Short mmCIF file of C-alpha atoms in Angstrom, two decimals:
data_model
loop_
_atom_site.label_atom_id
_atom_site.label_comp_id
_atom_site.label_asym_id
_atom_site.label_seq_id
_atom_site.Cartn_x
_atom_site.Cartn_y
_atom_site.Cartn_z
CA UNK A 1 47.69 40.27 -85.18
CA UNK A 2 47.65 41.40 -88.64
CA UNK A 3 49.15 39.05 -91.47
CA UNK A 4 51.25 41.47 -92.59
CA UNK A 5 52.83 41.65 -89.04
CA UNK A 6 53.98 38.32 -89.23
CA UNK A 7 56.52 39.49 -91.95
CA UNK A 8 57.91 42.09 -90.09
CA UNK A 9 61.62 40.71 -90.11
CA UNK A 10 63.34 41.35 -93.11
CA UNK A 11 62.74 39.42 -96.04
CA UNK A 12 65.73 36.88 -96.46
CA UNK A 13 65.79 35.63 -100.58
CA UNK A 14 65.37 32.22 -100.75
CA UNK A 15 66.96 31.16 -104.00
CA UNK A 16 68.17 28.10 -104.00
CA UNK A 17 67.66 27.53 -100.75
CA UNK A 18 65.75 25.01 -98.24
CA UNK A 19 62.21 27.49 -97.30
CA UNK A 20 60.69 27.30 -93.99
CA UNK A 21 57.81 28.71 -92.61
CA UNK A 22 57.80 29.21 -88.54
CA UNK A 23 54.10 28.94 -86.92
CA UNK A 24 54.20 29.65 -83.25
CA UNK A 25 52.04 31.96 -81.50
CA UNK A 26 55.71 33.00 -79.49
CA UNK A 27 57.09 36.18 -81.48
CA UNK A 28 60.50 35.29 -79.11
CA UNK A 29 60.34 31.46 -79.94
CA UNK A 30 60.07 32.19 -83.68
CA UNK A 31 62.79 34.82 -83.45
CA UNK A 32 65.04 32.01 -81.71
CA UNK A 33 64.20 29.31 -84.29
CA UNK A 34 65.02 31.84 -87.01
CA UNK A 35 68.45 32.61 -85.99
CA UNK A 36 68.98 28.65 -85.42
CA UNK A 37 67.76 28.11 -88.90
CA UNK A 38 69.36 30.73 -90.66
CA UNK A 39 72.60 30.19 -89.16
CA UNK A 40 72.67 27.42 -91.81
CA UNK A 41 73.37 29.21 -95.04
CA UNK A 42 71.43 26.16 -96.93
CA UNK A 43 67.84 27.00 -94.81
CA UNK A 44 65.74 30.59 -95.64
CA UNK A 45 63.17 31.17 -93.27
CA UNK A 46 60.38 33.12 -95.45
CA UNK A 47 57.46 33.15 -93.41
CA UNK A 48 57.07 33.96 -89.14
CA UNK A 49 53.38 33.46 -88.51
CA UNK A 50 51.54 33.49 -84.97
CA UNK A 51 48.89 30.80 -85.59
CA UNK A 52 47.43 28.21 -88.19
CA UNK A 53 45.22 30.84 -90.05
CA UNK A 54 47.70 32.65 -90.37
CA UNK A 55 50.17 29.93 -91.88
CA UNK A 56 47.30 28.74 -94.13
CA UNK A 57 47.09 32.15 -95.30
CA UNK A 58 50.87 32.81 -96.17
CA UNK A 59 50.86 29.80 -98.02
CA UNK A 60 48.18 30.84 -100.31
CA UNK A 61 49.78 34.02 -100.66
CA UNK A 62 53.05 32.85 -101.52
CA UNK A 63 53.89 31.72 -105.44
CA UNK A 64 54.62 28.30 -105.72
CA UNK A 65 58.21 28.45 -106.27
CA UNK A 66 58.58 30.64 -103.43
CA UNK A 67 56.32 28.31 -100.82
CA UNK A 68 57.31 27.11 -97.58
CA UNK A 69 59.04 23.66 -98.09
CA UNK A 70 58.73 22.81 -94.49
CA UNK A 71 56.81 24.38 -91.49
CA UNK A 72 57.42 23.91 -88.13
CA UNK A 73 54.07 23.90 -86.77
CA UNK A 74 53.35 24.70 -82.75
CA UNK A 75 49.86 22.90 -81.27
CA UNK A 76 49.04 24.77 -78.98
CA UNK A 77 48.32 28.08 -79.97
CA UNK A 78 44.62 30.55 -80.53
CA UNK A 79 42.58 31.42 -83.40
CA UNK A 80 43.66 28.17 -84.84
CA UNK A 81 45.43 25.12 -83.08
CA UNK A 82 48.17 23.35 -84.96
CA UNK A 83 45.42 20.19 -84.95
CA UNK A 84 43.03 22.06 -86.44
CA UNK A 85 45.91 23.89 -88.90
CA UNK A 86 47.62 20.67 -89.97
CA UNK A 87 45.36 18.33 -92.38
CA UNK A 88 44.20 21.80 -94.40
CA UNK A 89 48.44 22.58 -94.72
CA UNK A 90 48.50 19.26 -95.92
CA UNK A 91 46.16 19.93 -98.77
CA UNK A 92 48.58 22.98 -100.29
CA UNK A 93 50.43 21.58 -103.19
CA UNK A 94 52.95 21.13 -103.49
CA UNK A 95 52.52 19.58 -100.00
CA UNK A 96 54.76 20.84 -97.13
CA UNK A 97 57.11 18.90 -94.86
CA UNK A 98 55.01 19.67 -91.49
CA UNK A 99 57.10 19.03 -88.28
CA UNK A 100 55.05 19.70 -85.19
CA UNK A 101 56.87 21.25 -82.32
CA UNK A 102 55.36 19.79 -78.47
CA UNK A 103 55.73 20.18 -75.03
CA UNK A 104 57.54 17.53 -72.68
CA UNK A 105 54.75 16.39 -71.06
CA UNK A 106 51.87 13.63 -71.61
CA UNK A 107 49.77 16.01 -72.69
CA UNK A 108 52.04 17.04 -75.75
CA UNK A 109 53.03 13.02 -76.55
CA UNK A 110 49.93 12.41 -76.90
CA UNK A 111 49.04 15.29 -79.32
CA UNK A 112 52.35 14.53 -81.01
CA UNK A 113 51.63 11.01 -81.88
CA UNK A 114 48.10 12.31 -82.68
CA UNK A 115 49.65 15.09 -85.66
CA UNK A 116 52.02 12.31 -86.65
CA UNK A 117 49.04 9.79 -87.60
CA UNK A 118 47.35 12.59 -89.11
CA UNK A 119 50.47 13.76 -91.39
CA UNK A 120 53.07 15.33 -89.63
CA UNK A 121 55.93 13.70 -90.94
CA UNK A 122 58.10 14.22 -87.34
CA UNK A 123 58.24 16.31 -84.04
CA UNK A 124 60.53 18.38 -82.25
CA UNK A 125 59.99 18.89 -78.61
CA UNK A 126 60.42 22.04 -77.13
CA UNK A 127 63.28 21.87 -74.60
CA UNK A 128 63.02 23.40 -71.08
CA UNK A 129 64.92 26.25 -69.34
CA UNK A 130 66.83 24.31 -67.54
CA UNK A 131 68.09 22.36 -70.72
CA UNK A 132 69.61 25.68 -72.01
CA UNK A 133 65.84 26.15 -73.84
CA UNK A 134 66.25 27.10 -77.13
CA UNK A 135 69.90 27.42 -77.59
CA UNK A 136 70.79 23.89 -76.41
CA UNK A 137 73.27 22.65 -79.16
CA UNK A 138 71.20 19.00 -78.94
CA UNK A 139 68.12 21.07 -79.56
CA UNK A 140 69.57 22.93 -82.54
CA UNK A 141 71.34 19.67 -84.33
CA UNK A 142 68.47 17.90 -84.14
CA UNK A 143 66.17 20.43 -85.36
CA UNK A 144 68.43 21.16 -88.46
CA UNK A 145 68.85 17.29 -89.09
CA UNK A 146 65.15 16.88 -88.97
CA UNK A 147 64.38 20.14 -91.04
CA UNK A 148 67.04 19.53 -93.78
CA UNK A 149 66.45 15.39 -93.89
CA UNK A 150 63.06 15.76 -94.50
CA UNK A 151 63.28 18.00 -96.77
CA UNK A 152 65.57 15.84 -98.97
CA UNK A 153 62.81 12.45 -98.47
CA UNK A 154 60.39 14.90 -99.83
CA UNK A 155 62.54 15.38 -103.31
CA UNK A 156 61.37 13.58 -106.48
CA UNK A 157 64.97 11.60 -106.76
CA UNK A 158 64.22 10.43 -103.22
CA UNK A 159 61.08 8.45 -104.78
CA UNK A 160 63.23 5.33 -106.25
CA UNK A 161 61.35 2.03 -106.60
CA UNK A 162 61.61 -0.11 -103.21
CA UNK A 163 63.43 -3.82 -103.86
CA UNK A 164 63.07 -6.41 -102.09
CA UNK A 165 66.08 -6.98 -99.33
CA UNK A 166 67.84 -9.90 -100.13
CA UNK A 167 69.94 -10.44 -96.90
CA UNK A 168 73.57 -12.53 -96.23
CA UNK A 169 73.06 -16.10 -94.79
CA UNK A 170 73.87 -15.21 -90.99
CA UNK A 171 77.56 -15.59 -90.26
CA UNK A 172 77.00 -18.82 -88.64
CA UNK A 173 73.72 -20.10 -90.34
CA UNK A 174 71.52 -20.24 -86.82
CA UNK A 175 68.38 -18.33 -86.64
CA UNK A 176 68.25 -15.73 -84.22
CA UNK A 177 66.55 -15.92 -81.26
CA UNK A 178 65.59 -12.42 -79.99
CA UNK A 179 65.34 -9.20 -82.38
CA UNK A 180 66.75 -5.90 -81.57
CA UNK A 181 66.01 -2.57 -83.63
CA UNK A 182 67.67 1.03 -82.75
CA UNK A 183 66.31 3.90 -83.81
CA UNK A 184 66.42 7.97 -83.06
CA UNK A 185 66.21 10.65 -85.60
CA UNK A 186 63.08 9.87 -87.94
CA UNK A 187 62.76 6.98 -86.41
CA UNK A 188 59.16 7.06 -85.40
CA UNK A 189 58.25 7.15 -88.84
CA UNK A 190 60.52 4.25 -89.91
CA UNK A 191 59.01 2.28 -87.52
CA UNK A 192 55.66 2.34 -88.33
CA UNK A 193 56.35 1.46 -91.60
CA UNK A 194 58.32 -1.39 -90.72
CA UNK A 195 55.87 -2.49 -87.87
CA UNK A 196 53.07 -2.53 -90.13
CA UNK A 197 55.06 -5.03 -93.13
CA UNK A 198 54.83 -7.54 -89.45
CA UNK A 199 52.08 -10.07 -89.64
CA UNK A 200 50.06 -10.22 -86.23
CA UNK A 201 52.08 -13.13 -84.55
CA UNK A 202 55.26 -13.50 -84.74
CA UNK A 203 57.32 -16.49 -83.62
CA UNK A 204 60.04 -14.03 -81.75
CA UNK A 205 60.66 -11.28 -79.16
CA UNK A 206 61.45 -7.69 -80.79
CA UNK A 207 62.83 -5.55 -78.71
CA UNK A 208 62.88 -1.87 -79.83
CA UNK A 209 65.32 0.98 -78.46
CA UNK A 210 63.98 4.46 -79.78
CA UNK A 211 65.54 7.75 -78.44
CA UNK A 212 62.54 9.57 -76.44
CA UNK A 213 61.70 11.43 -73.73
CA UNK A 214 59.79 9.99 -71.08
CA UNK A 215 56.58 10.22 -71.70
CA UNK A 216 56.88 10.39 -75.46
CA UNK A 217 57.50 6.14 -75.26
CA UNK A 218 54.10 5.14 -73.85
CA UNK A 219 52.44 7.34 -76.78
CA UNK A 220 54.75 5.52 -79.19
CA UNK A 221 54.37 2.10 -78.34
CA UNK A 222 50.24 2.86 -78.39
CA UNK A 223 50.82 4.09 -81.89
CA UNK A 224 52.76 1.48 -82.94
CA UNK A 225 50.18 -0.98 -80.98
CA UNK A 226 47.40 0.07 -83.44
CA UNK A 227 49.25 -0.57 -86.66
CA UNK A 228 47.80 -4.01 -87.20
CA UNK A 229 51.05 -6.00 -86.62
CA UNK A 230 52.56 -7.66 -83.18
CA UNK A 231 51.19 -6.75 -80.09
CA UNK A 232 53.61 -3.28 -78.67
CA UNK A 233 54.02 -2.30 -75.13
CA UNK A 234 56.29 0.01 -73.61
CA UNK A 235 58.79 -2.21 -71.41
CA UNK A 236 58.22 -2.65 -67.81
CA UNK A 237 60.50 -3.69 -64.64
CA UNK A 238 60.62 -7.53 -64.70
CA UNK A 239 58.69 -7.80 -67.95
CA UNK A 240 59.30 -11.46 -69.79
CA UNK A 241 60.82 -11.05 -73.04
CA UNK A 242 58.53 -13.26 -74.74
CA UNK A 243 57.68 -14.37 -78.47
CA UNK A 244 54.79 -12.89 -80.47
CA UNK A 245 55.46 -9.25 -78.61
CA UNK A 246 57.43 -6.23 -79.09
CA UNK A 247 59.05 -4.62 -76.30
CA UNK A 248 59.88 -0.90 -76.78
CA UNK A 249 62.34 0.65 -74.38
CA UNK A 250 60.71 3.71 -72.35
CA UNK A 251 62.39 6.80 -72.23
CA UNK A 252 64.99 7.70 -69.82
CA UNK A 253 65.90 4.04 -69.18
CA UNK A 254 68.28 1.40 -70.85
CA UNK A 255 66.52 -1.55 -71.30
CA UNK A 256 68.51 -4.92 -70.33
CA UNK A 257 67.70 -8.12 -70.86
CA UNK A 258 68.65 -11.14 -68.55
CA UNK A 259 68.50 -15.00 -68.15
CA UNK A 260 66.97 -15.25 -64.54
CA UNK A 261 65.01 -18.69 -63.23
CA UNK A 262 64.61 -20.14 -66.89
CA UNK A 263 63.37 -17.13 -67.95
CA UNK A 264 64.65 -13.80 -69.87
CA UNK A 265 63.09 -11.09 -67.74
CA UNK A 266 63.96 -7.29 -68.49
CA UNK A 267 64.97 -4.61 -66.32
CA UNK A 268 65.06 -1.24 -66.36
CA UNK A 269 68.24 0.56 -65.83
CA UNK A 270 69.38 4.07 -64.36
CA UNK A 271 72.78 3.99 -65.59
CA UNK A 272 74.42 6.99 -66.80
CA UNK A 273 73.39 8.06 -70.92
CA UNK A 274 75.61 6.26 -73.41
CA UNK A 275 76.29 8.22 -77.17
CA UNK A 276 74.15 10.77 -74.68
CA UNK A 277 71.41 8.69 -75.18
CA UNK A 278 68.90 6.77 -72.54
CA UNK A 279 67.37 4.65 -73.54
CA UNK A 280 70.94 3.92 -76.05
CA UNK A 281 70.79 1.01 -78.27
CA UNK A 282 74.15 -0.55 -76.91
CA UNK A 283 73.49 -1.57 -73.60
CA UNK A 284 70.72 -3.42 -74.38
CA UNK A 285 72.52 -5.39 -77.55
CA UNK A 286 75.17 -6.46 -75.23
CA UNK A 287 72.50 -7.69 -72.50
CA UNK A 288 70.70 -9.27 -75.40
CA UNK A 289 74.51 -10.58 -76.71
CA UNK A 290 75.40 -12.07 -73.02
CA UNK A 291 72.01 -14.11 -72.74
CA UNK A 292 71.71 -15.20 -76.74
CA UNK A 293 75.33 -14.96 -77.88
CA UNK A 294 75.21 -14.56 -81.87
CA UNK A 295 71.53 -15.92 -81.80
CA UNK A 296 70.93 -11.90 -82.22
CA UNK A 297 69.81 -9.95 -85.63
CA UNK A 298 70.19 -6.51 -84.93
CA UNK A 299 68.36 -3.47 -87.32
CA UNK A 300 69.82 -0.07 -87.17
CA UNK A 301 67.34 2.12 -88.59
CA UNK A 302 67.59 6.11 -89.23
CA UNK A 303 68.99 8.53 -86.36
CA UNK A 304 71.95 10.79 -85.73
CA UNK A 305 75.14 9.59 -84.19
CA UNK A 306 76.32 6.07 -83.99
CA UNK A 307 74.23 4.60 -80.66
CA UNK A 308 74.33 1.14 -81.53
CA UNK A 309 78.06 0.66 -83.45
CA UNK A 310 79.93 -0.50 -80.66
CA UNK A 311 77.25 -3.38 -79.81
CA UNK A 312 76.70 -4.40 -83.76
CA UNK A 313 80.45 -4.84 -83.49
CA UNK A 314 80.14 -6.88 -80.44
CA UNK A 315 77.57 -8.94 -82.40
CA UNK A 316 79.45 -9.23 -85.53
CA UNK A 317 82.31 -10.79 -83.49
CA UNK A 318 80.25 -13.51 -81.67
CA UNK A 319 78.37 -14.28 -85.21
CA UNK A 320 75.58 -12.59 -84.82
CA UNK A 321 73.94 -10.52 -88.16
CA UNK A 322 73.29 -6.93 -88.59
CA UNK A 323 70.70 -4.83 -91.24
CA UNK A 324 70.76 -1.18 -91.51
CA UNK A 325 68.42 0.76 -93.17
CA UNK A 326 70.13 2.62 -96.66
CA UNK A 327 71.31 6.09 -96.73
CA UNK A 328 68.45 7.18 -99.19
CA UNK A 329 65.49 6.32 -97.10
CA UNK A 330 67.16 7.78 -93.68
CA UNK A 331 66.36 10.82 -92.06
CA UNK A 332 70.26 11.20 -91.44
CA UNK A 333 72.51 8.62 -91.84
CA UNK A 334 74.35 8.74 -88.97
CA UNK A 335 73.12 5.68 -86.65
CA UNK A 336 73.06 2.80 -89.89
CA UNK A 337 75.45 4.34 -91.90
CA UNK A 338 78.44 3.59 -89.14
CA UNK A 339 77.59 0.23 -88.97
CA UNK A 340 77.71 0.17 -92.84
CA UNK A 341 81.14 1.99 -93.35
CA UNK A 342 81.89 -0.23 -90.34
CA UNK A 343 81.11 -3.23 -93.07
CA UNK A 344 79.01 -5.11 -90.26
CA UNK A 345 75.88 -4.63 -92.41
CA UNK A 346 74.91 -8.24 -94.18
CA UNK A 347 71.90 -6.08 -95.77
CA UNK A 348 70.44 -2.65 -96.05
CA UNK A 349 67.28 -1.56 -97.44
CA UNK A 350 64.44 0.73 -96.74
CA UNK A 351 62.09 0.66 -93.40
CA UNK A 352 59.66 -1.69 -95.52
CA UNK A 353 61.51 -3.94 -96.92
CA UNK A 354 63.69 -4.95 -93.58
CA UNK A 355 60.54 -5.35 -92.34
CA UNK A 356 59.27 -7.52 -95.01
CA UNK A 357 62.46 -9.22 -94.02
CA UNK A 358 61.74 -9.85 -90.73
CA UNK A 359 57.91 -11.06 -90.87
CA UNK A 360 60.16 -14.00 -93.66
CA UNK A 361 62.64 -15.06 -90.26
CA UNK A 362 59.71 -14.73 -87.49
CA UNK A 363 56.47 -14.98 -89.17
CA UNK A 364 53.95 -17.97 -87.81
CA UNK A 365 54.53 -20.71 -89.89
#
């Protein structure tokens, strides 16, 4: 397929608008994403290439001020692979948002979490047929949240200096016991850069709720295993919840946590999707609130919705503390930023400096 092919649609003008470039080797899937994009008057697709030649080549083309500002970048595709594609996009200044679009199966976590340490700022997985494929209104929020919050990290105002977090005594002045982070929307990213502020051993259990397929969970907690802090696994049936370990909720389960023989073992439940999420953040801050009471310090980092509001407010009622990361280092706002307007936040701060934060409560002394 010729370059000149890939711009067979109309040419949409782009001024003063968010520019995207499509790379799939689908002409129907990049037809579909257009119409999703473009049916937000703030997004100009102006570029629909079929491979990662292709997209290298359009970008050269292109003058600067008219460059993509974010492509959405397929992996599996000939001529060039979205691997292969990815660290030379990277090199185009000004540099591209890159989100990589995968399959839902092991196969494509694994290649996901694979672009994301080599770049990719986030992923999008491709939804099946049976999920109303392309024109699932989950599917399309999501990608626009992702596309358009990206976007606005990447802007120079978005670059302010990081302070330190200087957190509220706890309500009732006891240390917390167990830690509990939610996450969705960008939150892979956020993670990892609060994971690696974390010195190796830490003197308390972490317990992390991310929403994920299945699948996409075991390739997360790897990535997060390798960052040089705590140990990460993804949570298993009957797993301890034990100090100096993170336990991250695998997808399609909640994760609960209860007081059984002495011990705090963890269970995986089946229960129906709360805030449409499972894993959801809430169950497992009330399981966590019924064994620990207020001895809980909950972190709501970046993700739409508000999964975790109704258990920080739970929390906040027994004594407990909550963080939440700020509105100008989020993704989208949505998950932190209604436990902020909810005022249950004692602190808020960026990804690294909670976790700077945290490695100050549960760091080996």
């Amino acid at each position: 397929m010729s370059l000149s092919a890939t711009h067979a649609p109309p040419r949409v003008s782009a001024a003063g608008k968010l520019r995207v470039m499509l790379c799939d080797d689908s002409a129907t899937v990049r037809s579909a994403l257009a119409r999703v994009l473009e049916a937000d008057p703030a997004i100009a697709v102006v570029a629909r290439v079929g491979d990662g030649a292709q997209a290298l080549a359009a970008l050269d083309a292109a003058p600067p001020g008219e460059r993509a500002q974010v492509v959405l970048l397929d992996l599996e595709m000939p001529v060039m692979d979205g691997m292969t594609a990815l660290p030379l996009i990277l090199k185009r200044e000004p540099k591209p948002v890159v989100i990589v679009a995968s399959a839902l199966t092991q196969k494509g976590a694994s290649a996901t979490m694979e672009a994301m340490r080599a770049g990719a700022s986030d992923y999008i997985p491709k939804p099946g047929a049976a999920g109303g494929g392309l024109a699932d209104p989950n599917f399309r929020a999501e990608l626009l949240a992702k596309v358009k919050g990206w976007a606005r990290l990447r802007q120079p105002a978005a670059r302010a200096p990081v302070a330190p977090l200087r957190p509220a005594p706890a309500r009732t002045g006891e240390p917390p016991k167990v830690i509990c982070i939610g996450s969705s929307t960008g939150g892979p990213q956020a993670l990892a850069a609060l994971v690696r502020r974390l010195p190796r051993r830490i003197t308390l259990p972490m317990v992390i709720v991310q929403h994920m397929p299945a699948g996409f969970t075991a390739m997360l907690a790897k990535h997060l295993d390798g960052l040089g802090g705590p140990p990460v696994s993804e949570a298993r049936q009957g797993d301890v919840l034990e100090a100096g370990r993170i336990h991250l909720a695998p997808g399609d389960h909640h994760l609960l946590a209860k007081a059984e023989g002495g011990r705090i073992l963890l269970h995986l439940s089946d229960a129906p999707p709360e805030n449409f999420c499972r894993p959801a953040v809430d169950p497992t801050l009330r399981s966590l609130i019924a064994v620990h009471g207020r001895a809980v310090q909950a972190v709501i980092l970046t993700g739409m919705g508000h999964d975790g509001l109704a258990g920080c407010k739970a929390l906040a009622a027994a004594g407990g503390s909550v963080w939440a990361q700020d509105e100008a280092s989020s993704v989208v706002w949505g998950m932190p930023g209604a436990v902020s307007r909810a005022g249950l936040a004692t602190a808020q701060g960026t990804p690294e400096s909670l976790g700077d934060a945290l490695a100050r409560i549960c760091g080996a002394r």
